[in-house]
XYZ file of N, CA and C in Angstrom:
465
model
N 55.569 5.027 53.186
C 54.562 6.063 53.236
C 54.577 6.806 51.908
N 53.395 7.041 51.387
C 53.230 7.793 50.147
C 52.332 8.981 50.410
N 52.618 10.085 49.713
C 51.814 11.295 49.857
C 51.136 11.619 48.534
N 49.978 12.242 48.637
C 49.197 12.648 47.473
C 48.607 14.007 47.780
N 48.895 15.014 46.954
C 48.415 16.383 47.168
C 47.653 16.851 45.939
N 46.547 17.590 46.183
C 45.770 18.154 45.081
C 44.886 19.265 45.618
N 44.294 20.047 44.703
C 43.374 21.135 45.048
C 41.979 20.778 44.572
N 40.992 21.234 45.329
C 39.596 20.972 45.007
C 38.839 22.292 45.114
N 37.805 22.466 44.293
C 37.024 23.700 44.291
C 35.823 23.628 45.225
N 35.998 23.014 46.383
C 34.958 22.948 47.410
C 35.563 23.377 48.737
N 34.717 23.721 49.671
C 35.206 24.097 51.006
C 35.543 22.837 51.800
N 36.382 22.975 52.827
C 36.704 21.804 53.654
C 35.476 21.164 54.303
N 34.499 21.990 54.659
C 33.297 21.464 55.297
C 32.504 20.597 54.315
N 32.378 21.046 53.073
C 31.667 20.259 52.065
C 32.388 18.946 51.780
N 33.709 19.011 51.694
C 34.481 17.792 51.437
C 34.350 16.790 52.577
N 34.388 17.286 53.816
C 34.249 16.372 54.950
C 32.855 15.765 55.001
N 31.831 16.528 54.610
C 30.477 15.970 54.562
C 30.357 14.892 53.484
N 31.023 15.102 52.333
C 31.023 14.074 51.286
C 31.705 12.798 51.774
N 32.840 12.971 52.448
C 33.549 11.805 52.979
C 32.691 11.058 53.994
N 32.068 11.799 54.908
C 31.265 11.162 55.957
C 30.040 10.463 55.383
N 29.411 11.058 54.373
C 28.197 10.441 53.834
C 28.506 9.201 52.990
N 29.603 9.216 52.250
C 29.874 8.075 51.379
C 30.740 6.994 52.020
N 31.566 7.348 52.986
C 32.449 6.362 53.617
C 32.156 6.184 55.100
N 30.986 6.551 55.523
C 30.638 6.506 56.943
C 30.450 5.100 57.470
N 29.676 4.989 58.538
C 29.540 3.734 59.278
C 28.811 2.643 58.491
N 28.016 2.994 57.504
C 27.281 1.985 56.761
C 28.153 1.133 55.869
N 29.276 1.658 55.453
C 30.177 0.911 54.579
C 31.216 0.182 55.411
N 32.143 -0.513 54.746
C 33.177 -1.275 55.466
C 34.389 -0.429 55.774
N 34.186 0.835 56.100
C 35.289 1.736 56.408
C 35.098 2.349 57.777
N 36.226 2.699 58.400
C 36.213 3.462 59.642
C 36.761 4.833 59.292
N 35.967 5.866 59.514
C 36.356 7.227 59.176
C 36.304 8.070 60.434
N 37.442 8.662 60.802
C 37.516 9.574 61.939
C 37.768 10.972 61.408
N 36.843 11.887 61.694
C 36.988 13.274 61.267
C 37.296 14.141 62.483
N 38.230 15.080 62.316
C 38.604 15.999 63.387
C 38.603 17.418 62.819
N 37.674 18.243 63.324
C 37.548 19.607 62.832
C 38.384 20.545 63.694
N 39.091 21.458 63.027
C 39.904 22.454 63.709
C 39.229 23.811 63.525
N 39.569 24.772 64.353
C 38.943 26.094 64.275
C 39.465 26.920 63.100
N 40.609 26.562 62.542
C 41.232 27.360 61.487
C 41.014 26.753 60.101
N 39.799 26.326 59.825
C 39.436 25.755 58.525
C 40.288 24.561 58.133
N 40.669 23.752 59.096
C 41.428 22.541 58.840
C 40.597 21.341 59.282
N 40.486 20.377 58.387
C 39.796 19.130 58.705
C 40.807 18.004 58.541
N 41.003 17.224 59.593
C 41.887 16.064 59.521
C 41.020 14.812 59.545
N 41.412 13.827 58.749
C 40.660 12.583 58.746
C 41.614 11.405 58.682
N 41.097 10.287 59.174
C 41.819 9.017 59.143
C 40.839 7.975 58.625
N 41.281 7.197 57.640
C 40.409 6.234 56.984
C 41.119 4.890 56.889
N 40.392 3.835 57.206
C 40.907 2.480 57.028
C 39.718 1.548 56.874
N 39.996 0.368 56.337
C 38.932 -0.620 56.205
C 38.658 -1.264 57.552
N 37.403 -1.554 57.787
C 37.006 -2.205 59.022
C 37.436 -3.667 58.979
N 38.050 -4.126 60.052
C 38.523 -5.508 60.116
C 37.463 -6.358 60.821
N 36.931 -7.340 60.114
C 35.903 -8.189 60.691
C 36.477 -9.450 61.306
N 37.518 -9.996 60.702
C 38.154 -11.201 61.212
C 39.646 -10.943 61.382
N 40.265 -11.668 62.278
C 41.666 -11.392 62.617
C 42.611 -11.632 61.446
N 42.338 -12.606 60.591
C 43.263 -12.890 59.502
C 43.186 -11.855 58.386
N 42.200 -10.953 58.428
C 42.064 -9.944 57.387
C 43.135 -8.863 57.468
N 43.887 -8.814 58.547
C 44.903 -7.772 58.692
C 45.928 -7.877 57.567
N 46.259 -9.092 57.144
C 47.251 -9.247 56.087
C 46.621 -9.178 54.696
N 45.366 -9.526 54.576
C 44.752 -9.594 53.263
C 44.094 -8.286 52.839
N 43.437 -7.605 53.754
C 42.626 -6.456 53.342
C 42.860 -5.183 54.129
N 43.463 -5.259 55.269
C 43.487 -4.100 56.150
C 44.920 -3.693 56.482
N 45.747 -3.497 55.479
C 47.129 -3.170 55.793
C 47.504 -1.744 55.431
N 46.533 -0.872 55.195
C 46.803 0.532 54.885
C 45.950 1.422 55.770
N 46.585 2.475 56.254
C 45.871 3.530 56.968
C 46.047 4.802 56.161
N 44.941 5.487 55.903
C 44.945 6.710 55.112
C 44.717 7.878 56.059
N 45.660 8.828 56.064
C 45.517 10.044 56.872
C 45.487 11.227 55.926
N 44.624 12.187 56.219
C 44.515 13.325 55.321
C 44.227 14.622 56.038
N 44.588 15.708 55.381
C 44.303 17.058 55.856
C 43.607 17.813 54.733
N 42.545 18.513 55.086
C 41.845 19.377 54.146
C 41.931 20.789 54.711
N 42.571 21.694 53.971
C 42.843 23.045 54.452
C 42.286 24.051 53.459
N 41.568 25.047 53.966
C 41.059 26.111 53.103
C 42.242 26.912 52.588
N 42.284 27.164 51.251
C 43.479 27.748 50.665
C 43.298 29.135 50.087
N 42.215 29.781 50.346
C 42.049 31.125 49.810
C 40.685 31.695 50.146
N 40.421 32.906 49.666
C 39.131 33.534 49.965
C 37.966 32.879 49.217
N 38.267 32.194 48.131
C 37.217 31.516 47.374
C 36.985 30.130 47.957
N 36.115 29.402 47.310
C 35.765 28.062 47.776
C 36.782 27.046 47.281
N 38.011 27.120 47.742
C 39.053 26.191 47.339
C 39.652 25.541 48.573
N 40.140 24.329 48.383
C 40.757 23.611 49.493
C 41.962 22.829 48.983
N 43.007 22.805 49.791
C 44.169 21.963 49.538
C 43.969 20.658 50.303
N 44.158 19.552 49.625
C 43.998 18.236 50.241
C 45.340 17.526 50.188
N 45.788 17.033 51.342
C 47.018 16.249 51.421
C 46.679 14.922 52.090
N 46.972 13.840 51.392
C 46.633 12.502 51.881
C 47.909 11.677 51.938
N 48.115 10.957 53.040
C 49.260 10.056 53.160
C 48.754 8.637 53.385
N 49.455 7.696 52.804
C 49.125 6.277 52.911
C 50.265 5.598 53.657
N 49.952 4.878 54.741
C 50.979 4.182 55.521
C 50.556 2.737 55.771
N 51.559 1.897 56.044
C 51.293 0.502 56.403
C 50.653 0.437 57.785
N 49.830 -0.561 57.984
C 49.259 -0.810 59.299
C 50.365 -1.271 60.244
N 50.293 -0.908 61.494
C 51.331 -1.228 62.466
C 51.517 -2.728 62.645
N 50.438 -3.487 62.624
C 50.555 -4.934 62.817
C 51.268 -5.628 61.660
N 51.100 -5.108 60.445
C 51.828 -5.715 59.324
C 53.321 -5.412 59.423
N 53.685 -4.226 59.895
C 55.100 -3.918 60.131
C 55.662 -4.811 61.227
N 54.885 -5.012 62.277
C 55.327 -5.844 63.390
C 55.566 -7.285 62.942
N 54.705 -7.800 62.087
C 54.854 -9.164 61.604
C 56.167 -9.348 60.833
N 56.505 -8.387 60.009
C 57.761 -8.462 59.253
C 58.958 -8.407 60.197
N 58.948 -7.466 61.127
C 60.080 -7.312 62.046
C 60.265 -8.536 62.937
N 59.170 -9.162 63.371
C 59.280 -10.355 64.217
C 59.951 -11.486 63.453
N 59.570 -11.680 62.196
C 60.216 -12.725 61.395
C 61.711 -12.454 61.237
N 62.058 -11.226 60.910
C 63.466 -10.901 60.696
C 64.280 -10.999 61.985
N 63.742 -10.521 63.093
C 64.478 -10.543 64.359
C 64.643 -11.973 64.870
N 63.604 -12.799 64.755
C 63.739 -14.196 65.174
C 64.772 -14.935 64.327
N 64.745 -14.717 63.024
C 65.738 -15.354 62.162
C 67.148 -14.908 62.487
N 67.332 -13.621 62.714
C 68.656 -13.115 63.090
C 69.076 -13.630 64.464
N 68.115 -13.813 65.361
C 68.424 -14.374 66.684
C 68.924 -15.804 66.595
N 68.279 -16.596 65.746
C 68.757 -17.972 65.553
C 70.158 -17.996 64.958
N 70.397 -17.128 63.982
C 71.725 -17.091 63.365
C 72.776 -16.556 64.338
N 72.387 -15.608 65.196
C 73.325 -15.098 66.203
C 73.665 -16.182 67.219
N 72.701 -17.025 67.552
C 72.970 -18.131 68.473
C 73.966 -19.105 67.858
N 73.892 -19.290 66.554
C 74.869 -20.159 65.879
C 76.254 -19.533 65.898
N 76.332 -18.231 65.667
C 77.631 -17.554 65.641
C 78.279 -17.584 67.021
N 77.480 -17.401 68.061
C 78.018 -17.428 69.430
C 78.186 -18.856 69.944
N 77.890 -19.807 69.104
C 78.050 -21.231 69.386
C 77.286 -21.694 70.622
N 76.141 -21.071 70.851
C 75.271 -21.523 71.921
C 74.663 -22.869 71.559
N 74.289 -22.988 70.295
C 73.733 -24.234 69.797
C 74.281 -24.417 68.384
N 74.990 -25.453 68.142
C 75.623 -25.638 66.832
C 74.880 -26.661 65.979
N 73.591 -26.706 66.093
C 72.789 -27.642 65.329
C 72.529 -27.083 63.921
N 72.583 -27.929 62.912
C 72.260 -27.438 61.562
C 70.790 -27.059 61.421
N 69.951 -27.579 62.312
C 68.538 -27.216 62.274
C 68.319 -25.754 62.695
N 69.192 -25.249 63.571
C 69.108 -23.828 63.947
C 69.429 -22.954 62.739
N 70.436 -23.348 61.961
C 70.787 -22.604 60.754
C 69.628 -22.638 59.759
N 69.022 -23.789 59.613
C 67.886 -23.934 58.707
C 66.697 -23.089 59.170
N 66.397 -23.160 60.471
C 65.268 -22.385 61.014
C 65.523 -20.883 60.875
N 66.734 -20.443 61.171
C 67.065 -19.026 61.029
C 66.973 -18.560 59.589
N 67.475 -19.355 58.674
C 67.403 -19.004 57.257
C 65.975 -18.954 56.748
N 65.168 -19.898 57.197
C 63.761 -19.914 56.781
C 63.028 -18.687 57.318
N 63.271 -18.320 58.571
C 62.597 -17.151 59.137
C 63.026 -15.860 58.450
N 64.310 -15.716 58.171
C 64.769 -14.512 57.469
C 64.196 -14.476 56.047
N 64.210 -15.616 55.371
C 63.630 -15.680 54.028
C 62.139 -15.376 54.035
N 61.422 -15.923 55.017
C 59.982 -15.654 55.117
C 59.724 -14.177 55.384
N 60.524 -13.566 56.250
C 60.371 -12.140 56.523
C 60.639 -11.302 55.294
N 61.666 -11.665 54.532
C 61.997 -10.918 53.320
C 60.904 -11.046 52.270
N 60.420 -12.262 52.023
C 59.372 -12.450 51.036
C 58.040 -11.858 51.494
N 57.787 -11.873 52.794
C 56.594 -11.222 53.323
C 56.660 -9.722 53.094
N 57.844 -9.143 53.294
C 58.024 -7.706 53.052
C 57.783 -7.376 51.579
N 58.326 -8.180 50.659
C 58.103 -7.950 49.232
C 56.629 -8.072 48.867
N 55.957 -9.074 49.431
C 54.535 -9.278 49.164
C 53.700 -8.100 49.675
N 54.012 -7.628 50.877
C 53.255 -6.504 51.430
C 53.502 -5.215 50.652
N 54.698 -5.023 50.117
C 54.962 -3.846 49.290
C 54.119 -3.896 48.013
N 53.998 -5.063 47.419
C 53.198 -5.220 46.204
C 51.717 -4.944 46.507
N 51.217 -5.489 47.605
C 49.825 -5.255 47.999
C 49.611 -3.782 48.342
N 50.598 -3.165 48.992
C 50.505 -1.763 49.371
C 50.326 -0.878 48.132
N 51.123 -1.112 47.098
C 51.023 -0.318 45.872
C 49.647 -0.483 45.229
N 49.136 -1.708 45.214
C 47.816 -1.963 44.629
C 46.715 -1.279 45.445
N 46.809 -1.368 46.770
C 45.795 -0.758 47.625
C 45.829 0.764 47.573
N 47.013 1.351 47.413
C 47.108 2.809 47.288
C 46.353 3.263 46.038
N 46.511 2.539 44.939
C 45.798 2.896 43.718
C 44.284 2.744 43.901
N 43.848 1.724 44.627
C 42.418 1.546 44.885
C 41.864 2.675 45.744
N 42.610 3.069 46.792
C 42.165 4.179 47.636
C 42.149 5.489 46.861
N 43.126 5.711 45.976
C 43.129 6.929 45.167
C 41.904 6.977 44.266
N 41.554 5.855 43.661
C 40.367 5.811 42.807
C 39.102 6.049 43.628
N 39.023 5.434 44.803
C 37.860 5.612 45.672
C 37.723 7.066 46.109
N 38.808 7.667 46.574
C 38.747 9.055 47.036
C 38.506 10.021 45.874
N 39.007 9.703 44.694
C 38.723 10.537 43.519
C 37.239 10.535 43.196
N 36.609 9.383 43.301
C 35.173 9.296 43.052
C 34.371 10.026 44.122
N 34.785 9.886 45.368
C 34.041 10.519 46.463
C 34.187 12.039 46.410
N 35.402 12.528 46.184
C 35.647 13.967 46.165
C 35.404 14.594 44.807
N 34.998 13.794 43.823
C 34.644 14.238 42.478
C 35.776 15.015 41.829
N 36.930 14.364 41.723
C 38.092 14.991 41.085
C 38.023 14.870 39.577
């Protein structure tokens, strides 16, 4: 999870209207806005998934943000966090747990086949390399979302 904080010289209502107009339903984004009574606007943004295999290629980040009025003037504090999608985390954990399960079966001598050792090693290796790949994609996507939100919020 990464956090990004900054100040903007607009009200929370104006910022939420900019977000809704530029990233609304017409584009490939899902934007959920939640208005609070105390000048707080919370939003959640992610890319719309059209096909199931896109979860690993394009839809592995969820953006959550808070826009809070910060003074008597037209200023707002914006805090945005970037997190991995739950399904991408699940995919990594399943690979690692299955690989460790195969290796644990070898240690407990339930099955002493060399193919179990090979399968366990391959699953652990695949989980590790998948984790490294997703971290690299995550960093790239965070920079893309920062550029997109900078353009929308006119930073």
